[in-house]
Short mmCIF file of C-alpha atoms and ligand atoms in Angstrom, two decimals:
data_model
loop_
_atom_site.label_atom_id
_atom_site.label_comp_id
_atom_site.label_asym_id
_atom_site.label_seq_id
_atom_site.Cartn_x
_atom_site.Cartn_y
_atom_site.Cartn_z
CA MET A 689 19.86 8.46 18.23
CA ALA A 690 17.87 5.37 17.49
CA ILE A 691 15.43 3.62 15.17
CA LEU A 692 12.38 1.96 16.67
CA PHE A 693 11.63 -1.38 15.01
CA HIS A 694 8.52 -3.53 15.27
CA CYS A 695 7.98 -6.58 13.10
CA PRO A 696 5.64 -9.43 14.04
CA TRP A 697 6.72 -11.70 11.17
CA ALA A 698 8.73 -14.93 11.35
CA ASN A 699 11.61 -13.23 9.49
CA ALA A 700 11.85 -10.31 11.98
CA ASP A 701 15.43 -11.23 12.93
CA GLU A 702 16.52 -11.19 9.31
CA TRP A 703 14.87 -7.78 8.80
CA ARG A 704 16.61 -6.40 11.86
CA ARG A 705 19.98 -7.84 10.83
CA ARG A 706 19.75 -6.52 7.28
CA ILE A 707 18.63 -3.05 8.41
CA ALA A 708 21.50 -2.98 10.93
CA GLU A 709 23.97 -3.96 8.16
CA ALA A 710 22.58 -1.26 5.87
CA LEU A 711 22.71 1.37 8.65
CA PRO A 712 25.81 0.70 10.77
CA GLU A 713 25.59 4.26 12.12
CA ALA A 714 22.14 3.70 13.70
CA GLU A 715 21.09 1.97 16.88
CA ILE A 716 18.03 -0.23 16.45
CA ARG A 717 15.66 -0.64 19.36
CA VAL A 718 13.08 -3.36 19.14
CA TRP A 719 9.66 -2.44 20.47
CA PRO A 720 8.76 -2.57 23.39
CA GLU A 721 12.41 -2.10 24.54
CA ILE A 722 12.46 1.53 23.45
CA GLY A 723 14.67 2.98 26.17
CA ASP A 724 14.40 6.77 26.40
CA PRO A 725 11.69 7.83 23.88
CA HIS A 726 13.59 11.10 23.30
CA ASP A 727 16.29 9.06 21.50
CA ILE A 728 13.96 7.73 18.82
CA GLU A 729 14.36 9.62 15.54
CA PHE A 730 12.96 7.10 13.09
CA ALA A 731 10.57 4.16 13.14
CA ILE A 732 10.22 1.09 10.92
CA LEU A 733 7.03 -0.75 11.77
CA TRP A 734 4.47 -3.31 10.79
CA LYS A 735 1.29 -3.38 12.85
CA ALA A 736 2.75 -1.93 16.03
CA PRO A 737 0.30 -1.56 18.91
CA PRO A 738 -1.62 1.76 18.87
CA GLY A 739 0.26 4.46 20.75
CA ALA A 740 3.65 2.79 20.10
CA LEU A 741 5.06 6.11 18.79
CA LYS A 742 3.65 8.51 21.31
CA GLY A 743 5.92 10.76 23.34
CA MET A 744 8.79 10.72 20.78
CA PRO A 745 9.38 14.43 20.11
CA ARG A 746 12.42 13.89 17.84
CA LEU A 747 10.73 11.48 15.45
CA LYS A 748 11.61 12.55 11.88
CA GLY A 749 10.06 9.74 9.87
CA VAL A 750 8.02 6.55 10.00
CA CYS A 751 8.28 3.78 7.40
CA SER A 752 5.95 0.86 6.89
CA LEU A 753 7.56 -2.55 6.48
CA GLY A 754 4.97 -3.29 3.81
CA ALA A 755 3.18 -1.63 0.93
CA GLY A 756 0.17 -0.73 3.05
CA VAL A 757 0.10 2.10 5.57
CA ASP A 758 -3.44 1.65 6.91
CA HIS A 759 -1.99 -0.05 10.00
CA LEU A 760 -0.06 3.17 10.75
CA LEU A 761 -2.83 5.64 9.92
CA ALA A 762 -5.29 3.70 12.09
CA ASP A 763 -3.30 4.69 15.18
CA PRO A 764 -5.11 7.69 16.75
CA GLU A 765 -1.86 8.58 18.52
CA LEU A 766 0.33 8.55 15.41
CA PRO A 767 2.60 11.60 15.77
CA ASP A 768 2.74 14.29 13.13
CA ALA A 769 5.92 12.95 11.48
CA PRO A 770 6.15 12.09 7.74
CA VAL A 771 5.00 8.54 6.96
CA ALA A 772 6.19 6.49 3.97
CA ARG A 773 5.15 3.19 2.46
CA LEU A 774 7.69 0.56 1.38
CA VAL A 775 7.93 0.66 -2.40
CA ASP A 776 10.18 -2.11 -3.66
CA PRO A 777 10.19 -3.16 -7.34
CA LEU A 778 10.56 -6.78 -6.21
CA MET A 779 7.25 -6.54 -4.32
CA ALA A 780 5.58 -5.12 -7.42
CA ASP A 781 6.95 -8.07 -9.43
CA ARG A 782 5.70 -10.52 -6.82
CA MET A 783 2.25 -8.93 -6.83
CA ALA A 784 2.10 -8.94 -10.62
CA GLU A 785 3.06 -12.62 -10.69
CA TYR A 786 0.28 -13.48 -8.22
CA VAL A 787 -2.29 -11.40 -10.10
CA VAL A 788 -1.39 -12.79 -13.53
CA GLY A 789 -1.30 -16.35 -12.18
CA HIS A 790 -4.73 -16.12 -10.58
CA ALA A 791 -6.25 -14.18 -13.49
CA LEU A 792 -5.09 -17.05 -15.71
CA ARG A 793 -6.61 -19.53 -13.28
CA HIS A 794 -10.02 -17.88 -13.63
CA HIS A 795 -9.55 -17.35 -17.37
CA LEU A 796 -8.60 -20.98 -18.01
CA ARG A 797 -11.38 -22.25 -15.70
CA THR A 798 -8.79 -24.29 -13.83
CA ASP A 799 -10.96 -24.74 -10.73
CA GLU A 800 -13.89 -25.98 -12.80
CA TYR A 801 -11.67 -28.52 -14.58
CA ALA A 802 -10.26 -29.62 -11.22
CA ALA A 803 -13.82 -30.14 -9.95
CA GLN A 804 -14.67 -32.06 -13.12
CA GLN A 805 -11.62 -34.26 -12.63
CA ARG A 806 -12.65 -35.05 -9.06
CA ALA A 807 -16.09 -36.01 -10.37
CA GLY A 808 -14.61 -38.10 -13.22
CA VAL A 809 -16.17 -35.82 -15.86
CA TRP A 810 -14.55 -35.36 -19.31
CA ALA A 811 -16.18 -32.26 -20.80
CA ARG A 812 -14.86 -29.21 -22.64
CA LEU A 813 -16.02 -25.88 -21.24
CA PRO A 814 -16.48 -22.85 -23.54
CA TYR A 815 -13.18 -21.14 -24.36
CA LYS A 816 -12.47 -17.46 -24.85
CA ASP A 817 -9.19 -15.88 -25.95
CA ALA A 818 -7.38 -13.69 -23.43
CA ALA A 819 -7.50 -10.89 -26.00
CA ALA A 820 -11.28 -10.96 -25.69
CA ARG A 821 -11.32 -10.97 -21.89
CA THR A 822 -10.96 -7.78 -19.85
CA VAL A 823 -9.19 -7.84 -16.53
CA GLY A 824 -9.94 -4.69 -14.51
CA VAL A 825 -7.45 -3.41 -11.96
CA LEU A 826 -8.79 -1.15 -9.21
CA GLY A 827 -5.94 1.02 -7.95
CA LEU A 828 -2.97 2.05 -10.09
CA GLY A 829 -0.27 2.63 -7.50
CA ALA A 830 3.09 0.87 -7.79
CA LEU A 831 1.56 -2.61 -7.37
CA GLY A 832 -1.52 -1.99 -9.52
CA ARG A 833 0.46 -0.44 -12.33
CA ARG A 834 2.93 -3.32 -12.54
CA SER A 835 0.09 -5.86 -12.39
CA ALA A 836 -1.80 -4.07 -15.17
CA GLU A 837 1.31 -3.98 -17.36
CA ARG A 838 1.96 -7.70 -16.86
CA LEU A 839 -1.68 -8.61 -17.50
CA ALA A 840 -1.46 -6.69 -20.79
CA ALA A 841 1.81 -8.44 -21.66
CA GLN A 842 0.06 -11.76 -20.98
CA GLY A 843 -2.44 -10.87 -23.70
CA PHE A 844 -5.46 -9.78 -21.66
CA ARG A 845 -7.41 -6.66 -22.39
CA VAL A 846 -6.75 -4.49 -19.36
CA ALA A 847 -8.80 -1.73 -17.80
CA GLY A 848 -7.45 0.25 -14.88
CA TRP A 849 -9.24 2.52 -12.45
CA SER A 850 -7.87 5.09 -10.04
CA ARG A 851 -9.30 7.99 -8.06
CA LYS A 852 -7.38 10.53 -10.12
CA ALA A 853 -6.55 10.20 -13.84
CA LYS A 854 -3.50 8.02 -14.60
CA GLU A 855 -2.01 6.36 -17.64
CA VAL A 856 -0.66 2.82 -17.88
CA GLU A 857 0.79 1.42 -21.07
CA GLY A 858 -1.40 -1.30 -22.54
CA ALA A 859 -4.40 -0.48 -20.34
CA ASP A 860 -7.55 1.60 -20.84
CA CYS A 861 -7.56 3.85 -17.82
CA PHE A 862 -10.65 5.22 -16.08
CA HIS A 863 -11.03 7.43 -13.06
CA GLY A 864 -13.62 8.92 -10.75
CA PRO A 865 -17.10 7.56 -9.99
CA ASP A 866 -18.31 7.59 -13.63
CA GLY A 867 -15.12 5.92 -14.76
CA LEU A 868 -15.65 3.16 -12.21
CA ALA A 869 -19.03 2.19 -13.67
CA ALA A 870 -17.60 2.22 -17.21
CA MET A 871 -14.66 0.06 -16.15
CA LEU A 872 -16.81 -2.45 -14.26
CA ARG A 873 -19.18 -2.93 -17.22
CA ARG A 874 -16.41 -4.53 -19.25
CA THR A 875 -14.51 -6.30 -16.44
CA GLU A 876 -14.75 -10.09 -16.32
CA ILE A 877 -11.94 -10.53 -13.79
CA LEU A 878 -11.67 -7.77 -11.21
CA VAL A 879 -8.44 -7.23 -9.25
CA CYS A 880 -8.65 -5.04 -6.15
CA LEU A 881 -5.40 -3.24 -5.35
CA LEU A 882 -6.84 -0.13 -3.74
CA PRO A 883 -5.57 1.40 -0.53
CA LEU A 884 -7.98 1.01 2.37
CA THR A 885 -9.56 4.38 3.14
CA PRO A 886 -12.97 5.40 4.49
CA GLN A 887 -14.02 5.81 0.82
CA THR A 888 -12.89 2.34 -0.30
CA ARG A 889 -13.93 0.33 2.78
CA GLY A 890 -16.78 -1.98 1.71
CA LEU A 891 -16.47 -0.99 -1.96
CA LEU A 892 -16.58 -4.63 -3.09
CA ASP A 893 -20.28 -5.09 -2.40
CA ALA A 894 -23.45 -6.31 -4.11
CA ARG A 895 -23.88 -2.98 -5.92
CA LEU A 896 -20.43 -3.23 -7.45
CA PHE A 897 -20.79 -6.93 -8.35
CA ALA A 898 -24.10 -6.12 -10.10
CA GLN A 899 -22.26 -3.75 -12.44
CA MET A 900 -19.95 -6.47 -13.77
CA PRO A 901 -20.90 -9.04 -16.42
CA GLU A 902 -22.66 -12.13 -15.06
CA GLY A 903 -20.10 -14.78 -14.06
CA ALA A 904 -17.20 -12.36 -13.44
CA ALA A 905 -14.45 -13.30 -10.98
CA LEU A 906 -12.84 -11.36 -8.15
CA ILE A 907 -9.22 -11.26 -6.98
CA ASN A 908 -8.78 -9.30 -3.75
CA VAL A 909 -5.15 -8.60 -2.90
CA ALA A 910 -5.69 -5.29 -1.12
CA ARG A 911 -7.43 -5.46 2.26
CA GLY A 912 -10.14 -7.70 3.66
CA ASP A 913 -12.18 -4.67 4.67
CA HIS A 914 -12.68 -3.67 1.04
CA LEU A 915 -15.03 -6.63 0.80
CA VAL A 916 -18.56 -7.05 2.13
CA GLU A 917 -18.24 -10.76 2.87
CA ALA A 918 -21.98 -11.56 2.94
CA ASP A 919 -22.39 -9.89 -0.48
CA LEU A 920 -19.58 -11.99 -1.94
CA LEU A 921 -21.11 -15.22 -0.61
CA ALA A 922 -24.52 -14.26 -2.05
CA ALA A 923 -22.99 -13.31 -5.43
CA LEU A 924 -21.10 -16.61 -5.65
CA ASP A 925 -24.11 -18.66 -4.60
CA SER A 926 -26.39 -16.95 -7.15
CA GLY A 927 -23.84 -17.29 -9.98
CA ARG A 928 -23.48 -13.51 -10.39
CA LEU A 929 -19.79 -14.13 -9.67
CA SER A 930 -18.12 -17.35 -10.77
CA GLY A 931 -15.24 -17.39 -8.30
CA ALA A 932 -13.03 -15.41 -5.97
CA THR A 933 -9.37 -15.49 -5.04
CA LEU A 934 -8.83 -13.88 -1.66
CA ASP A 935 -5.39 -13.13 -0.22
CA VAL A 936 -6.53 -10.67 2.43
CA PHE A 937 -9.18 -10.89 5.13
CA SER A 938 -10.80 -8.68 7.73
CA GLU A 939 -9.41 -11.03 10.33
CA GLU A 940 -6.10 -12.77 9.59
CA PRO A 941 -5.96 -15.69 9.92
CA SER A 942 -9.65 -16.20 9.22
CA PRO A 943 -11.41 -17.94 12.13
CA PRO A 944 -11.80 -21.72 11.61
CA ALA A 945 -15.60 -21.50 11.31
CA HIS A 946 -15.49 -18.80 8.62
CA PRO A 947 -17.56 -19.86 5.56
CA PHE A 948 -14.75 -18.85 3.15
CA TRP A 949 -12.62 -21.82 4.20
CA ARG A 950 -14.93 -24.40 2.70
CA HIS A 951 -16.62 -22.45 -0.10
CA PRO A 952 -16.11 -24.32 -3.40
CA LYS A 953 -15.80 -21.09 -5.41
CA ILE A 954 -13.27 -19.38 -3.12
CA LEU A 955 -9.52 -19.88 -3.13
CA MET A 956 -7.86 -18.44 -0.01
CA THR A 957 -4.15 -17.66 0.31
CA PRO A 958 -2.60 -16.39 3.57
CA HIS A 959 -1.64 -12.79 2.60
CA VAL A 960 1.26 -13.85 0.40
CA SER A 961 0.65 -11.89 -2.79
CA SER A 962 3.42 -9.32 -2.38
CA LEU A 963 5.65 -10.35 0.48
CA SER A 964 8.12 -7.67 1.48
CA GLU A 965 11.70 -8.84 1.24
CA PRO A 966 14.49 -7.94 3.69
CA ARG A 967 17.15 -8.69 1.06
CA THR A 968 16.01 -5.71 -1.03
CA GLY A 969 13.81 -3.79 1.43
CA ALA A 970 16.53 -3.01 3.98
CA ALA A 971 18.48 -0.83 1.54
CA ILE A 972 15.30 1.04 0.59
CA LEU A 973 14.51 1.71 4.25
CA ALA A 974 18.12 2.74 4.92
CA ALA A 975 17.92 5.32 2.12
CA GLN A 976 14.69 6.66 3.60
CA TYR A 977 16.31 6.93 7.04
CA ARG A 978 19.27 8.87 5.63
CA ARG A 979 16.97 11.24 3.73
CA ALA A 980 15.02 11.94 6.91
CA MET A 981 18.21 12.47 8.94
CA ARG A 982 19.51 14.93 6.32
CA GLY A 983 16.24 16.84 6.63
CA GLU A 984 15.14 15.84 3.11
CA ALA A 985 11.69 14.58 2.23
CA MET A 986 11.39 10.80 2.14
CA ARG A 987 10.13 9.12 -1.04
CA ASP A 988 6.74 7.44 -1.32
CA LEU A 989 5.21 9.65 1.32
CA VAL A 990 1.68 9.12 2.51
CA ASP A 991 -0.93 11.84 2.04
CA ARG A 992 -2.66 11.68 5.39
CA ASP A 993 -5.71 13.56 4.15
CA ALA A 994 -6.22 11.12 1.29
CA GLY A 995 -5.55 8.24 3.71
CA TYR A 996 -2.84 6.53 1.61
C1 LIG B 345 0.70 -5.17 2.63
C2 LIG B 345 1.95 -5.89 2.42
O1 LIG B 345 0.68 -3.93 2.69
O2 LIG B 345 1.93 -7.13 2.53
O3 LIG B 345 -0.33 -5.85 2.75
O4 LIG B 345 2.97 -5.25 2.12
#
C-alpha cells in the first residue's frame, strides 16, 4: 500500500523525508513513478498534472500540501475520494504576520515616505490612528481568522466577511451579499483570503473597489484569479485605490512584461505569505493518512459542492 507524492517545490526532498519519518509504515511513491496504481491508497499533492489520480480504485484520501485546494478541484479527473486541505497553525501565524506587516505598511504610508526619500522631500503626510482605521478581511477560514485576530491585537478596527455567518473575537463580522457591501463601505485596507471558487473568481473588480472609501489599499494573499487585473490598474491610476500588495498572481511567476512589475503603487511578493512547512506539516499529514487508513473521516475536509 502506498502514498502518491507530488511536490514541485525546492524543498520537495525535505517534505518527502519528513513524511517518510512520520509514516515509517507507508511506502511513498513520487509521481510519475507510481508503479501499480492499484497500490495507491493515499495522495499528498501540490499542483499535480490533471489526471494524476485517475485509475486508483483504492484511493482513500487526498491531501493538499498547502492551504488551497483549488489545484485539486480543478482536475476534471479527480476521483471521488475525500479531499483535505493542510491546516497548520504555523501557516496561520505566518499568514497573520504577513497581513499585519503589510497592513501596517499601508497604514504608515511607508511606500509614500520611501518615494519622498528618493525624491529628497521632507514632508509629513496626514496621520490616522490604527484605532480609527478599518482593515477588512474577506474570508474567515483558518488563515483569515488568525489574521483578523492579529490585526485587532495590533490595534486596528477589524471587519471580517464570510459567505456564512461567523464570529471572530475583536472583529465586526458580516456575511452574505448585503454584509459584503456594509463591510466594504468601512474598509480602508482590504485583505483577500477567500478560497477561489466560481463565485469568488474576479470578485476584486472595479465594482468592489468603488464600494470602498477613496484611497483604500488592497492586500491579495488568496489567488491571482480573484483579481481583475485591468480594474486594479485603473483604480490605482485614478487614485480610487492608493496601493496594492500582491502575493498571488494568475500566472506565477508573472511574465516579465507584466505591468505589475514596474507599477509604483504595487508591491509584489512571490507567493510567500503562508509557506507550508515540512517540519510541522508532515505530522499533520501523517495523522490524516492514519485517519483515512482507519476508515475515519479526515479533518479539514473540502466541501466539493461549495468548492473549498
Ligand atoms: C496556498 C499555499 O494554498 O501556499 O496558496 O498554501
